[in-house]
Tab-separated table of C-alpha atoms in Angstrom:
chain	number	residue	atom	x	y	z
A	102	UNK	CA	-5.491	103.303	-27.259
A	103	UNK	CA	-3.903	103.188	-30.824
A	104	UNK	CA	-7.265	104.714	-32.146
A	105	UNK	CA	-7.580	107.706	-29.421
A	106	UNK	CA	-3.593	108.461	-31.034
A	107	UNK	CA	-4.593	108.433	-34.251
A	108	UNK	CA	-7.841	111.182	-33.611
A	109	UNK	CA	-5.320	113.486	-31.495
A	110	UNK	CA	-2.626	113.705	-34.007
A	111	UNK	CA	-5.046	114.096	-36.933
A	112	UNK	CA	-6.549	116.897	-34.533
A	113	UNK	CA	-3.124	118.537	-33.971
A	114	UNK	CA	-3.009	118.847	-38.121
A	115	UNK	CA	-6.701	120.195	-38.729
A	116	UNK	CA	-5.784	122.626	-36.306
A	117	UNK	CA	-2.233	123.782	-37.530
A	118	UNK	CA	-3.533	123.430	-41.171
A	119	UNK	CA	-6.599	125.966	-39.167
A	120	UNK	CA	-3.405	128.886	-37.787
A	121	UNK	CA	-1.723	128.481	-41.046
A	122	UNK	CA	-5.090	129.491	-43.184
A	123	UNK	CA	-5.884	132.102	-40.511
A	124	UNK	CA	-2.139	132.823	-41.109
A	125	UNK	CA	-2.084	132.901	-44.673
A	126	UNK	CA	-5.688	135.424	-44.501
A	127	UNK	CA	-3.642	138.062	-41.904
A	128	UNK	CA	-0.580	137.799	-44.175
A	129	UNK	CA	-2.687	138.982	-47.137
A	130	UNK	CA	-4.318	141.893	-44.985
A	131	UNK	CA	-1.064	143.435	-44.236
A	132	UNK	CA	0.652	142.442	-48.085
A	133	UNK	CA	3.277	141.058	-46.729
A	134	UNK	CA	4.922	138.612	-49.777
A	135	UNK	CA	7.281	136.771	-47.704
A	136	UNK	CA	4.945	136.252	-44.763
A	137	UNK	CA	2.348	134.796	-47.611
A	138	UNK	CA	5.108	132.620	-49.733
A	139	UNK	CA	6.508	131.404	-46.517
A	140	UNK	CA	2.843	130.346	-45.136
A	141	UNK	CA	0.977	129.080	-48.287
A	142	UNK	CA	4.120	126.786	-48.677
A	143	UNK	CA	4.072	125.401	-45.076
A	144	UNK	CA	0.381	124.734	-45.726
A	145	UNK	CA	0.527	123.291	-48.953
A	146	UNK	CA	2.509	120.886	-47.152
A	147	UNK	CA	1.178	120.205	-43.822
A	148	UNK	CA	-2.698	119.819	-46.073
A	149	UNK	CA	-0.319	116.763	-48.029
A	150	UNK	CA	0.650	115.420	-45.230
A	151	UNK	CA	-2.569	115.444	-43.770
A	152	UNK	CA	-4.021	113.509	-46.989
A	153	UNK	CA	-1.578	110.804	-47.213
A	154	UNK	CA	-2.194	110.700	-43.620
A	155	UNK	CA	-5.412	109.957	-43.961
A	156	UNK	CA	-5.058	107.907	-47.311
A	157	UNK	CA	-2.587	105.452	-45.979
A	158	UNK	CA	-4.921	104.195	-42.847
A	159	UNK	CA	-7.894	103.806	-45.124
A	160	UNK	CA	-5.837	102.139	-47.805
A	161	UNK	CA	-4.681	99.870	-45.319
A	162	UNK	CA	-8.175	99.169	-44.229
A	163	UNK	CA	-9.243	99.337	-47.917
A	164	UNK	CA	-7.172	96.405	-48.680
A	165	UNK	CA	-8.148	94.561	-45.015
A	166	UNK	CA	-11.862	94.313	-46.380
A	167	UNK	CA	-11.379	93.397	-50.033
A	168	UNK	CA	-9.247	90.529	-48.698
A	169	UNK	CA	-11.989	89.955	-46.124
A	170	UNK	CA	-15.038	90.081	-49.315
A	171	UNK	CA	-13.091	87.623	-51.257
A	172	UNK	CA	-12.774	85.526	-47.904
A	173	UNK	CA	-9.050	85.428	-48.340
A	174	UNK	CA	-7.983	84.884	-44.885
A	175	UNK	CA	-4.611	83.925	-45.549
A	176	UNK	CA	-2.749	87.166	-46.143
A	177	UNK	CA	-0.269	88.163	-43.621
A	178	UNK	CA	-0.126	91.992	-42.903
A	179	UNK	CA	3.826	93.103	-42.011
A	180	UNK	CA	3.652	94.160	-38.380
A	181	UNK	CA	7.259	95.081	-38.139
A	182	UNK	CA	7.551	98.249	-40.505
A	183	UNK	CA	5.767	101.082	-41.333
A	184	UNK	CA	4.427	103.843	-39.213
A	185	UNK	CA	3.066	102.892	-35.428
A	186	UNK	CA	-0.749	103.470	-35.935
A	187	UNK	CA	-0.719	101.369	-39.354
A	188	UNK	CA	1.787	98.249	-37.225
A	189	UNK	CA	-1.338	98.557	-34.792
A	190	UNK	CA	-3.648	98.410	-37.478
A	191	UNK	CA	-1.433	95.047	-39.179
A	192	UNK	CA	-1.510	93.465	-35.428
A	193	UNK	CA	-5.154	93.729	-35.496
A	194	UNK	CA	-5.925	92.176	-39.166
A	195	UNK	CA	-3.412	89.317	-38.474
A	196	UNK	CA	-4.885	88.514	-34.851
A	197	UNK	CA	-8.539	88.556	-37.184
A	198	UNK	CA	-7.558	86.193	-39.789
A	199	UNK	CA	-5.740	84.020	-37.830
A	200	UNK	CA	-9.338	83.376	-35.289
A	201	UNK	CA	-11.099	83.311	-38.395
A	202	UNK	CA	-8.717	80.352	-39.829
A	203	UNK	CA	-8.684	79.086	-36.693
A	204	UNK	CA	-12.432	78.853	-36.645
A	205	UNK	CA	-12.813	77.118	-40.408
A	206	UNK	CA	-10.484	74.703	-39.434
A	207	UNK	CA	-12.772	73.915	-36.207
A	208	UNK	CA	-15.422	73.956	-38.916
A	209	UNK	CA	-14.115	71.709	-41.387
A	210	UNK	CA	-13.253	69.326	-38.937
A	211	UNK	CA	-16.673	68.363	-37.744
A	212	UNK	CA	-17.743	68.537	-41.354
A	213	UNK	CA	-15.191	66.204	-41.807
A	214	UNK	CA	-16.598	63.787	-38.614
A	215	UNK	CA	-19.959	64.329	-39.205
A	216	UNK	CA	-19.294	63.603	-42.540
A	217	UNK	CA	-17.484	60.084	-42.289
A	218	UNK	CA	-20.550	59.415	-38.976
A	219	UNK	CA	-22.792	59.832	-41.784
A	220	UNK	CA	-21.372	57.790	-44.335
A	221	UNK	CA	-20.769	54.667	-41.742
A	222	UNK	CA	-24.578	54.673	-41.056
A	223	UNK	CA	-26.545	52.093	-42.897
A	224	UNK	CA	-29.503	54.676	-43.817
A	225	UNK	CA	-29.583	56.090	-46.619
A	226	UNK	CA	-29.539	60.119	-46.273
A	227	UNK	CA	-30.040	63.038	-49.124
A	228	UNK	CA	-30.133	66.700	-48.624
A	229	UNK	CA	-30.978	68.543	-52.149
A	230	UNK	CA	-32.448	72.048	-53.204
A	231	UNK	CA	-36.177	72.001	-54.234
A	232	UNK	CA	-36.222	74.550	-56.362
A	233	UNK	CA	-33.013	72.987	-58.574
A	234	UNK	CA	-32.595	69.910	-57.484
A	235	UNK	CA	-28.845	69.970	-57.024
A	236	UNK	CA	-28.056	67.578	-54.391
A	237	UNK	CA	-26.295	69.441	-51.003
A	238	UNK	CA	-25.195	65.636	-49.392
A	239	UNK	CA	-25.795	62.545	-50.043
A	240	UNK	CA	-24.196	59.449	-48.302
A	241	UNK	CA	-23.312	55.941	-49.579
A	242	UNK	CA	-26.157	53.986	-48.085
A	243	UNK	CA	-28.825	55.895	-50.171
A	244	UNK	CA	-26.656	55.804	-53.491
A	245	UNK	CA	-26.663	51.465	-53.115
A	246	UNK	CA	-30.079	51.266	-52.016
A	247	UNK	CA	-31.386	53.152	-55.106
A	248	UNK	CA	-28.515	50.892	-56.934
A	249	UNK	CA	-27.878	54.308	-58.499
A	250	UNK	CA	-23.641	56.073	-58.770
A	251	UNK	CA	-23.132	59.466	-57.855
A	252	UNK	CA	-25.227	62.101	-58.645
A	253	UNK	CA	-24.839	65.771	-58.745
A	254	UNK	CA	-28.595	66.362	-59.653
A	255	UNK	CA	-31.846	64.423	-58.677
A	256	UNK	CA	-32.987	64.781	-62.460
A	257	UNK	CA	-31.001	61.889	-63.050
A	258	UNK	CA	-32.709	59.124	-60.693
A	259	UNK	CA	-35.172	60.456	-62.750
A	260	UNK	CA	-34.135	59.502	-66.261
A	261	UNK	CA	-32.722	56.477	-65.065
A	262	UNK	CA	-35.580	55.672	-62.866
A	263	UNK	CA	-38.837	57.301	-63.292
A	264	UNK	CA	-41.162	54.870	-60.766
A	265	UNK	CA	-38.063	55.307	-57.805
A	266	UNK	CA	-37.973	58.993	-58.589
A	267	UNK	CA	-41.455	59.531	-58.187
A	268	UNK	CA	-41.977	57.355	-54.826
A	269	UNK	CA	-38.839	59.042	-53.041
A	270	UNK	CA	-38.613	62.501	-54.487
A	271	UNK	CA	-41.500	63.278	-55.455
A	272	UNK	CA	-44.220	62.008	-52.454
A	273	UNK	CA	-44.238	63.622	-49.338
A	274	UNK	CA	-43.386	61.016	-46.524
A	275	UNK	CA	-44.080	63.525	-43.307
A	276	UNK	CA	-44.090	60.006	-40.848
A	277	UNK	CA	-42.138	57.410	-41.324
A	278	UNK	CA	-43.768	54.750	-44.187
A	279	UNK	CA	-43.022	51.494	-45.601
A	280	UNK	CA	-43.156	51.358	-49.052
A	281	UNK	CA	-41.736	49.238	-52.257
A	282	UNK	CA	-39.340	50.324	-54.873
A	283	UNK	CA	-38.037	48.875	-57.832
A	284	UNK	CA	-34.108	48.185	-57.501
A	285	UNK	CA	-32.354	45.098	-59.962
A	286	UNK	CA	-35.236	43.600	-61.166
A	287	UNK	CA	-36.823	42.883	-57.676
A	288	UNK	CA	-38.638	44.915	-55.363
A	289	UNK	CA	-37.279	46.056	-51.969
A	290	UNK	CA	-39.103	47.080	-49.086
A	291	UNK	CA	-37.993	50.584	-47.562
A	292	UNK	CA	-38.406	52.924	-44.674
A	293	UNK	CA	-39.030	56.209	-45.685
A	294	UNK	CA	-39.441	59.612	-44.247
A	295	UNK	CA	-38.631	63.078	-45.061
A	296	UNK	CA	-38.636	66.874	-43.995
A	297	UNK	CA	-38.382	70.602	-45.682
A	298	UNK	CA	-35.968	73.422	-44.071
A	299	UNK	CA	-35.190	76.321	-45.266
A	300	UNK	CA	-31.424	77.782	-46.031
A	301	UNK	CA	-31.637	81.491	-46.259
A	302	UNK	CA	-34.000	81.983	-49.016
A	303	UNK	CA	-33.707	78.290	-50.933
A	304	UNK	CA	-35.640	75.480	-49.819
A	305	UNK	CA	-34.028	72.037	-48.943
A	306	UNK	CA	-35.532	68.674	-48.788
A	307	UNK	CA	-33.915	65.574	-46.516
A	308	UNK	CA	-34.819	62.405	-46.912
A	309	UNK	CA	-33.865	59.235	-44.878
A	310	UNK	CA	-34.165	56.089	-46.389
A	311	UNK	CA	-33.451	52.279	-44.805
A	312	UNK	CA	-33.605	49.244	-46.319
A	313	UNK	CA	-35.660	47.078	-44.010
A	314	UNK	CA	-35.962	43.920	-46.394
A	315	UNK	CA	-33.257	42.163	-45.163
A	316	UNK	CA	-34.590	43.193	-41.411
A	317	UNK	CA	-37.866	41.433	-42.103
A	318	UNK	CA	-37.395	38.677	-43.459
A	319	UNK	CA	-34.974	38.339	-40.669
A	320	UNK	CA	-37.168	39.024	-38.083
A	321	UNK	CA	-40.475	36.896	-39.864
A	322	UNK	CA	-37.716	34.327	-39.629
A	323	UNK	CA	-36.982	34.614	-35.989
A	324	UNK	CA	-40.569	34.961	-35.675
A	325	UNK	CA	-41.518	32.116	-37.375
A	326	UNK	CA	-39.245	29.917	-35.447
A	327	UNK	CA	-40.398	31.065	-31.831
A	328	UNK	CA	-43.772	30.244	-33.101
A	329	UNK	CA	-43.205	26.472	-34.102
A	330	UNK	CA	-41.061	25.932	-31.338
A	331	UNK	CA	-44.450	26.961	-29.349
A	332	UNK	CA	-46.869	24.980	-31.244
A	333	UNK	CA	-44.497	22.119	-31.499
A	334	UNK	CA	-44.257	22.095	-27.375
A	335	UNK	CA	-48.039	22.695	-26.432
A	336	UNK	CA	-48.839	20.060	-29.234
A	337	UNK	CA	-46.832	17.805	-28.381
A	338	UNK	CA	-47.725	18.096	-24.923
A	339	UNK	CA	-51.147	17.536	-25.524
A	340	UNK	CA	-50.831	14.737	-28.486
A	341	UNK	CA	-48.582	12.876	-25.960
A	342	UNK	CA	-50.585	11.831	-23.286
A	343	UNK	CA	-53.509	10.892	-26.064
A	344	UNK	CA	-51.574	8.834	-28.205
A	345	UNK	CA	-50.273	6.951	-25.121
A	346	UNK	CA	-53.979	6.848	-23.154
A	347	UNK	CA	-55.276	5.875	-26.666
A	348	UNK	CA	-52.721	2.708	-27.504
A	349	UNK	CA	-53.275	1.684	-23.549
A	350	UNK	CA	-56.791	1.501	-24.575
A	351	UNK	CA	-56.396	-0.056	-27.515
A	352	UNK	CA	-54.523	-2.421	-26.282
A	353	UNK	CA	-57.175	-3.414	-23.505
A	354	UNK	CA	-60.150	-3.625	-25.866
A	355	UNK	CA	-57.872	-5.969	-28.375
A	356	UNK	CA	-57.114	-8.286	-25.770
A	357	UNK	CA	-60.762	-8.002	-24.104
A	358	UNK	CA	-61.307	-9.115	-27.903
A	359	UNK	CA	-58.966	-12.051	-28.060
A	360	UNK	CA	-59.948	-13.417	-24.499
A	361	UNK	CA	-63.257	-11.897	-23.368
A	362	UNK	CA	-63.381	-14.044	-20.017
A	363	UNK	CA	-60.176	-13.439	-18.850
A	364	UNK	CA	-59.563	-9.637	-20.225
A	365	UNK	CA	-62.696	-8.280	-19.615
A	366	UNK	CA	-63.805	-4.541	-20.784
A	367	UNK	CA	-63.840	-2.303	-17.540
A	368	UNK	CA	-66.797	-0.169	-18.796
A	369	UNK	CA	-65.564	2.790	-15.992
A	370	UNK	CA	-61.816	2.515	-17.374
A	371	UNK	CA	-63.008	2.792	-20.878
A	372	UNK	CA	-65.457	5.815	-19.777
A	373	UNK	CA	-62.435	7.847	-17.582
A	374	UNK	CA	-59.934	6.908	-20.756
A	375	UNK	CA	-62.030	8.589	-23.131
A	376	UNK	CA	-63.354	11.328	-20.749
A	377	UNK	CA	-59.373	12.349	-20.198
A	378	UNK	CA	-58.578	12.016	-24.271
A	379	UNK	CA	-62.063	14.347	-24.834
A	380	UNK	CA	-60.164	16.668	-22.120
A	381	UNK	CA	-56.878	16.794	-23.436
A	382	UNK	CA	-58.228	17.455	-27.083
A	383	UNK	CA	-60.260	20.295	-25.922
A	384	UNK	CA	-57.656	21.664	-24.414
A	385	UNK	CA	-55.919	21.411	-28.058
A	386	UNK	CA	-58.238	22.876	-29.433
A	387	UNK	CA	-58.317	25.789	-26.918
A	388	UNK	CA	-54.404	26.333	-27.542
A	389	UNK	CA	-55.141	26.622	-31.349
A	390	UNK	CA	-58.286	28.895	-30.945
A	391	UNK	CA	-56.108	31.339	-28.561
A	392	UNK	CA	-53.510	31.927	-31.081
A	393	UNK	CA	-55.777	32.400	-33.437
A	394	UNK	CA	-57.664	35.199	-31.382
A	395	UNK	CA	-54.043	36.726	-31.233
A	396	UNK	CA	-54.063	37.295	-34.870
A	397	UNK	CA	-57.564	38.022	-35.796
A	398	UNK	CA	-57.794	41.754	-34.413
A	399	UNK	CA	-56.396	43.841	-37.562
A	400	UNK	CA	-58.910	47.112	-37.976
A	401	UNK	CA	-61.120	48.842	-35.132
A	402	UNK	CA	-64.385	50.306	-35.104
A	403	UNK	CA	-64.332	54.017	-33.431
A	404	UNK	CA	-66.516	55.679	-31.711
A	405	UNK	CA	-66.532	58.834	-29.145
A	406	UNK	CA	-66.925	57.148	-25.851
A	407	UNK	CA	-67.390	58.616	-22.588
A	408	UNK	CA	-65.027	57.041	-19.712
A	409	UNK	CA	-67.816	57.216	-17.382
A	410	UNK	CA	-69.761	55.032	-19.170
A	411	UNK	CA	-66.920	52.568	-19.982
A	412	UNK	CA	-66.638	52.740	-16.593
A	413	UNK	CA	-70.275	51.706	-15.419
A	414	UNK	CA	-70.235	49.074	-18.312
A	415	UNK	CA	-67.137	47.209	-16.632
A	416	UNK	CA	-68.251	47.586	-13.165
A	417	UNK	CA	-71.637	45.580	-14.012
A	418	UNK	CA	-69.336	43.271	-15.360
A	419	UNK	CA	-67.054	42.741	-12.613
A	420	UNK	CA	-68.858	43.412	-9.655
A	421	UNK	CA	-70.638	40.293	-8.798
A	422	UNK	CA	-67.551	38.003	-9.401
A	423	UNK	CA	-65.695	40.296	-7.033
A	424	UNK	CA	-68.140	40.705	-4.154
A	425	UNK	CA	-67.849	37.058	-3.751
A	426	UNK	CA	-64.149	36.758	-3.638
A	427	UNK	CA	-64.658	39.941	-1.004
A	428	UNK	CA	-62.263	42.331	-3.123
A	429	UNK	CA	-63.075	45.530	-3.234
A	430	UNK	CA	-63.219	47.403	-6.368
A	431	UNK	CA	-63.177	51.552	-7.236
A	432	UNK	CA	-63.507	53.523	-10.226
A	433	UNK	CA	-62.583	56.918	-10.283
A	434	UNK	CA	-62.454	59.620	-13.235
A	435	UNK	CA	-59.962	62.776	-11.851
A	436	UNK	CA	-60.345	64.707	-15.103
A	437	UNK	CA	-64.579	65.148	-15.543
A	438	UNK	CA	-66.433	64.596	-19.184
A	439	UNK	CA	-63.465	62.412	-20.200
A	440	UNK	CA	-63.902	60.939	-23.857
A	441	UNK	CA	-61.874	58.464	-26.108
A	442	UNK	CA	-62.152	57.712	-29.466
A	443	UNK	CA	-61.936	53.920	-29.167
A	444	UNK	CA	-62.930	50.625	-30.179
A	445	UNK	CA	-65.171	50.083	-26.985
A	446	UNK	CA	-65.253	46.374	-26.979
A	447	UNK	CA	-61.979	46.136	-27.547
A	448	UNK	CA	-60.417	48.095	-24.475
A	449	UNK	CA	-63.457	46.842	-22.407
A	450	UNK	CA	-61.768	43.276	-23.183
A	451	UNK	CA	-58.524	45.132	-22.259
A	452	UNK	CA	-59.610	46.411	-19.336
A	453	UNK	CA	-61.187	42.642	-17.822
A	454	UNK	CA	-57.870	41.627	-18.675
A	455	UNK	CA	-55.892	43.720	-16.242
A	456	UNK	CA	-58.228	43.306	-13.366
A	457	UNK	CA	-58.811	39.895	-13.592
A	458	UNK	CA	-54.922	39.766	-13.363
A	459	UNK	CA	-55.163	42.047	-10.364
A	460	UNK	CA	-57.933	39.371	-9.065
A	461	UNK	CA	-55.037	36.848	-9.110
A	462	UNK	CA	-52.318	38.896	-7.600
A	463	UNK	CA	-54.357	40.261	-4.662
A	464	UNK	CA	-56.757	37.409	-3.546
A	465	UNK	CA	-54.552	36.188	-1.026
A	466	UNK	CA	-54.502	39.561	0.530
A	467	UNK	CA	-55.487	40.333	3.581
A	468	UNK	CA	-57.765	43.648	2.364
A	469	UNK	CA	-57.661	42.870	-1.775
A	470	UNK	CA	-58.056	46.198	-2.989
A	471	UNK	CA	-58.456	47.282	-7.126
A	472	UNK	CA	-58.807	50.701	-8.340
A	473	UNK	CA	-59.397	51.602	-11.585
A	474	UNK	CA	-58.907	55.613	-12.380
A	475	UNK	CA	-58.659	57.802	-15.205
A	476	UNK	CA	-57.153	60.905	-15.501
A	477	UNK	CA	-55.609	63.811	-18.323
A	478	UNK	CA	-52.329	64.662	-18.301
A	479	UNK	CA	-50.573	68.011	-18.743
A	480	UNK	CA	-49.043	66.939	-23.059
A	481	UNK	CA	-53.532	66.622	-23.669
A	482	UNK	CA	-52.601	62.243	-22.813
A	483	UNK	CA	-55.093	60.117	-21.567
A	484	UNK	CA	-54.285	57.448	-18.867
A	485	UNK	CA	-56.922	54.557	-17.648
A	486	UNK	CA	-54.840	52.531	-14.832
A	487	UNK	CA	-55.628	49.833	-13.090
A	488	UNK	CA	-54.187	49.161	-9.561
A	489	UNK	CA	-53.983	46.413	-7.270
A	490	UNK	CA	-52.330	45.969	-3.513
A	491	UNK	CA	-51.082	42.189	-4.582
A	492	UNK	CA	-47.983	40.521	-4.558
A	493	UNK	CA	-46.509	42.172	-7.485
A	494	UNK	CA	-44.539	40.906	-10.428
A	495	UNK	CA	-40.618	39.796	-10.247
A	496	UNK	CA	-38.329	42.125	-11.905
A	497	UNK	CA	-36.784	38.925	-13.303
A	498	UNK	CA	-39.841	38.266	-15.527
A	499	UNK	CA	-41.409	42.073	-16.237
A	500	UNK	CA	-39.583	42.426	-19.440
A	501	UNK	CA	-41.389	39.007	-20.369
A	502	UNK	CA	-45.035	39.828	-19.512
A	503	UNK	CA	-45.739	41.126	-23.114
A	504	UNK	CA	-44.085	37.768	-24.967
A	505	UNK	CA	-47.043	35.638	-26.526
A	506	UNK	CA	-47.736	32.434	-24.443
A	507	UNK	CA	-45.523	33.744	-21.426
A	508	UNK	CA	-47.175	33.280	-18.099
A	509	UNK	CA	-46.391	32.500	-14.395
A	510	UNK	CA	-49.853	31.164	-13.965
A	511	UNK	CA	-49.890	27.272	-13.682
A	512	UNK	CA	-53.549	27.637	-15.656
A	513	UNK	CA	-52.536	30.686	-17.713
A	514	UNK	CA	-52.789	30.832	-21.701
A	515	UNK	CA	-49.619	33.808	-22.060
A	516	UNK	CA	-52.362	35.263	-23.945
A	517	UNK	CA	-53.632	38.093	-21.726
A	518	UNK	CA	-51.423	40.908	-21.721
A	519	UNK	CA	-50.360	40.237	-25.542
A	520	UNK	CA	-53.678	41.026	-26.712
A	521	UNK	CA	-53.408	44.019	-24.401
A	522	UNK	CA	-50.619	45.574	-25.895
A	523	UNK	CA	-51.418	44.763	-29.543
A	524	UNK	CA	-55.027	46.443	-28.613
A	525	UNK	CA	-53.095	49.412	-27.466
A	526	UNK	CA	-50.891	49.449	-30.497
A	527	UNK	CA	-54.046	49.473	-32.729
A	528	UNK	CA	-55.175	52.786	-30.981
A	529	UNK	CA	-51.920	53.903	-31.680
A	530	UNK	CA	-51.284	54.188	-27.237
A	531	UNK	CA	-49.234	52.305	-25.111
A	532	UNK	CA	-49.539	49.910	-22.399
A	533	UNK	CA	-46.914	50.425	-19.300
A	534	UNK	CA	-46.565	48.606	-16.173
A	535	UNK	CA	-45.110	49.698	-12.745
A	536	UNK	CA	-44.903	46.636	-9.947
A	537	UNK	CA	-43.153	46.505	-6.854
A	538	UNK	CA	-42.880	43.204	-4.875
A	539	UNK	CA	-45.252	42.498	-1.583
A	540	UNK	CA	-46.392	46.423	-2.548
A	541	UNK	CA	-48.527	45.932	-5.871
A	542	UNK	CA	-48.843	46.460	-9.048
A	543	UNK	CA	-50.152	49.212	-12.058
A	544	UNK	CA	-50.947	48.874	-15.286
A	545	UNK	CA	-50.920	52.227	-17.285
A	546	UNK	CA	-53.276	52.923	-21.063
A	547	UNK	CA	-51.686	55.508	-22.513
A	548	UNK	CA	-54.133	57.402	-24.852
């Protein structure tokens, strides 16, 4: 409204400033002196008018935009005085800087928050420029796990530390990885990863960086723990029962010694005492070999193999075993010409695994039913599942099926489905499970 004022009054003085020339031209014709004096002096001073009409809204907007270059926000324009068009003009600059303070106070605020988030984290965190290596942000964490004070420039980690410098700033960690640095005397073992973005036209590198020494030697000390309290209770629950069956025997043949007519040896005794020792030590001795086999997989051997014939491989297998327990058994590949690169042996042992657990869970079924298909999903994933109408696992116990030496089986090792998933970890997948009581149960692959 202000602005459609402003253009009519300035037209109003163009076009009196226009009658006065045209004025000034006809007074001239006719030589009239006073007509001419009288009209060159009235527009002489409606053309000044005019200018400082025109001078005073642009200096007012002049000023506006300097203040605005040199982001000074905080002048106040006087809205009270002066002509109406430049108030209007004032009303509008204030009602601008005041949304623009407004807005860098929003601004600094959740610099400020995201600022003090940052520094509570226990990861170490450093934004810097390539190109100068003037750090943007850095947080605590990273300064004390470096062991390093505050830095304004990365090229001092790098006269201070040379061997650190080089293994954080200077190698590109695009996935996470572990590695060791240097820090008091000792080395440290760190989580690193890092990423390049781009700030108008400088480049900026972030790096994250957590201390995970502390973490493992926690967790190999959890670790180790579970793991003797394990040994410690299948050992002792098979050294038991032979220590006692061997004194009782001892203690027969020593007074079958002493008094041969009266204690005499029991040849059958001796035979079934022995027979259950030799039992219980094999059975020792199958404990110890299945941990073992749960550390000895470490590397795999690729190769491109087609499902189908993983497929036919495990069904020649399976199939004879099943046909006499009279469960059926169906293989099924929904994507065709499926391939994986894969250790074959080892996901063949994977999948004998799963269906012999489906064997288990569905024998008592009325129609025991397994099927075994493989399909591609829509993210390029390959899935191998393996289902089974059985009785399905507990809820109570799913989030325990993965745990080394955990089983529900009264003859089961715990073994099974560890392997599994460290199998699967090794060909960097997954293993998932889905189970419904009385309904069945799937076991997902994740490729």
């Amino acid at each position: 409204m202000n602005y459609n004022s402003y253009i009519f009054r300035l037209f109003v003085r163009i076009l009196l400033i226009v009658v006065l020339v045209l004025g000034l031209v006809y007074a001239v014709y006719i030589k009239n002196t006073t007509f001419i004096t009288l009209t060159s002096f009235v527009l002489l001073y409606f053309s000044y008018t005019t200018y400082n009409f025109i001078k005073r809204r642009f200096k007012v907007m002049d000023d506006f935009f300097e203040a605005v270059k040199y982001r000074d926000f905080s002048r106040w324009f006087p809205e009270d005085r002066g002509p109406k068009d430049i108030r209007f003009l004032y009303t509008g600059f204030n009602e601008v800087n005041r949304t623009i303070k407004e807005i860098n106070s929003k601004n600094e605020a959740q610099y400020v928050y995201l600022q003090k988030i940052l520094e509570m984290v226990d990861i170490g965190i450093i934004a810097y420029n390539l190109d100068t290596g003037d750090v943007l942000w850095s947080n605590d964490s990273f300064r004390e796990t470096l062991d390093v004070p505050t830095f304004k420039n990365i090229r001092f980690v790098e006269s201070r530390k040379p061997d650190v410098y080089d293994a954080v700033f200077e190698t590109y960690h695009r996935e996470p990885n572990s590695i060791a640095i240097a820090v008091q005397n000792e080395k440290i073992k760190v989580l690193i990863s890092d990423t390049v973005f781009q700030v108008k036209d400088d480049p900026f590198k972030l790096i994250v960086l957590q201390n995970i020494d502390d973490t493992l030697t926690k967790n190999e000390s959890e670790a180790w723990k579970k793991l003797l309290s394990v040994m410690t209770h299948e050992i002792m629950n098979s050294i038991a029962p032979i220590s006692s069956l061997a004194d009782t025997l001892q203690s027969h043949t020593q007074r079958s010694l002493d008094n041969p007519k009266e204690h005499p040896i029991e040849i059958e005794d001796i035979h079934a005492g022995i027979q259950t020792i030799k039992s219980r030590s094999e059975g020792l001795l199958k404990f110890a070999k299945t941990y073992r086999s749960l550390h000895k997989i470490t590397h795999l051997n690729l190769e491109k193999k087609k499902i189908a014939s993983l497929f036919d491989t495990i069904r020649l297998l399976m199939q004879p075993s099943l046909d006499t327990k009279n469960i059926s058994i169906d293989f099924k590949i929904m994507t065709p010409k499926l391939e994986l690169d894969i250790d074959s042996y080892l996901i063949e042992q994977v999948l004998i695994n799963l269906i012999l657990n489906a064997v288990d869970a569905c024998k008592h079924q009325s129609n025991p039913e397994i099927r075994v298909i493989a399909e591609q999903k829509p993210n390029r994933n390959i899935v191998l599942k393996v289902f089974d109408n059985g009785s399905g696992i507990p809820q109570d116990i799913m989030e325990s099926i993965f745990i080394p030496f955990f089983t529900s089986k009264t003859t089961g090792s715990g073994i099974g489905l560890s392997l599994c998933k460290q199998i699967m970890l090794l060909h960097k997948g997954k293993i998932l499970v889905n189970s419904k009581e009385g309904e069945g149960t799937v076991f997902s692959l994740v490729f």
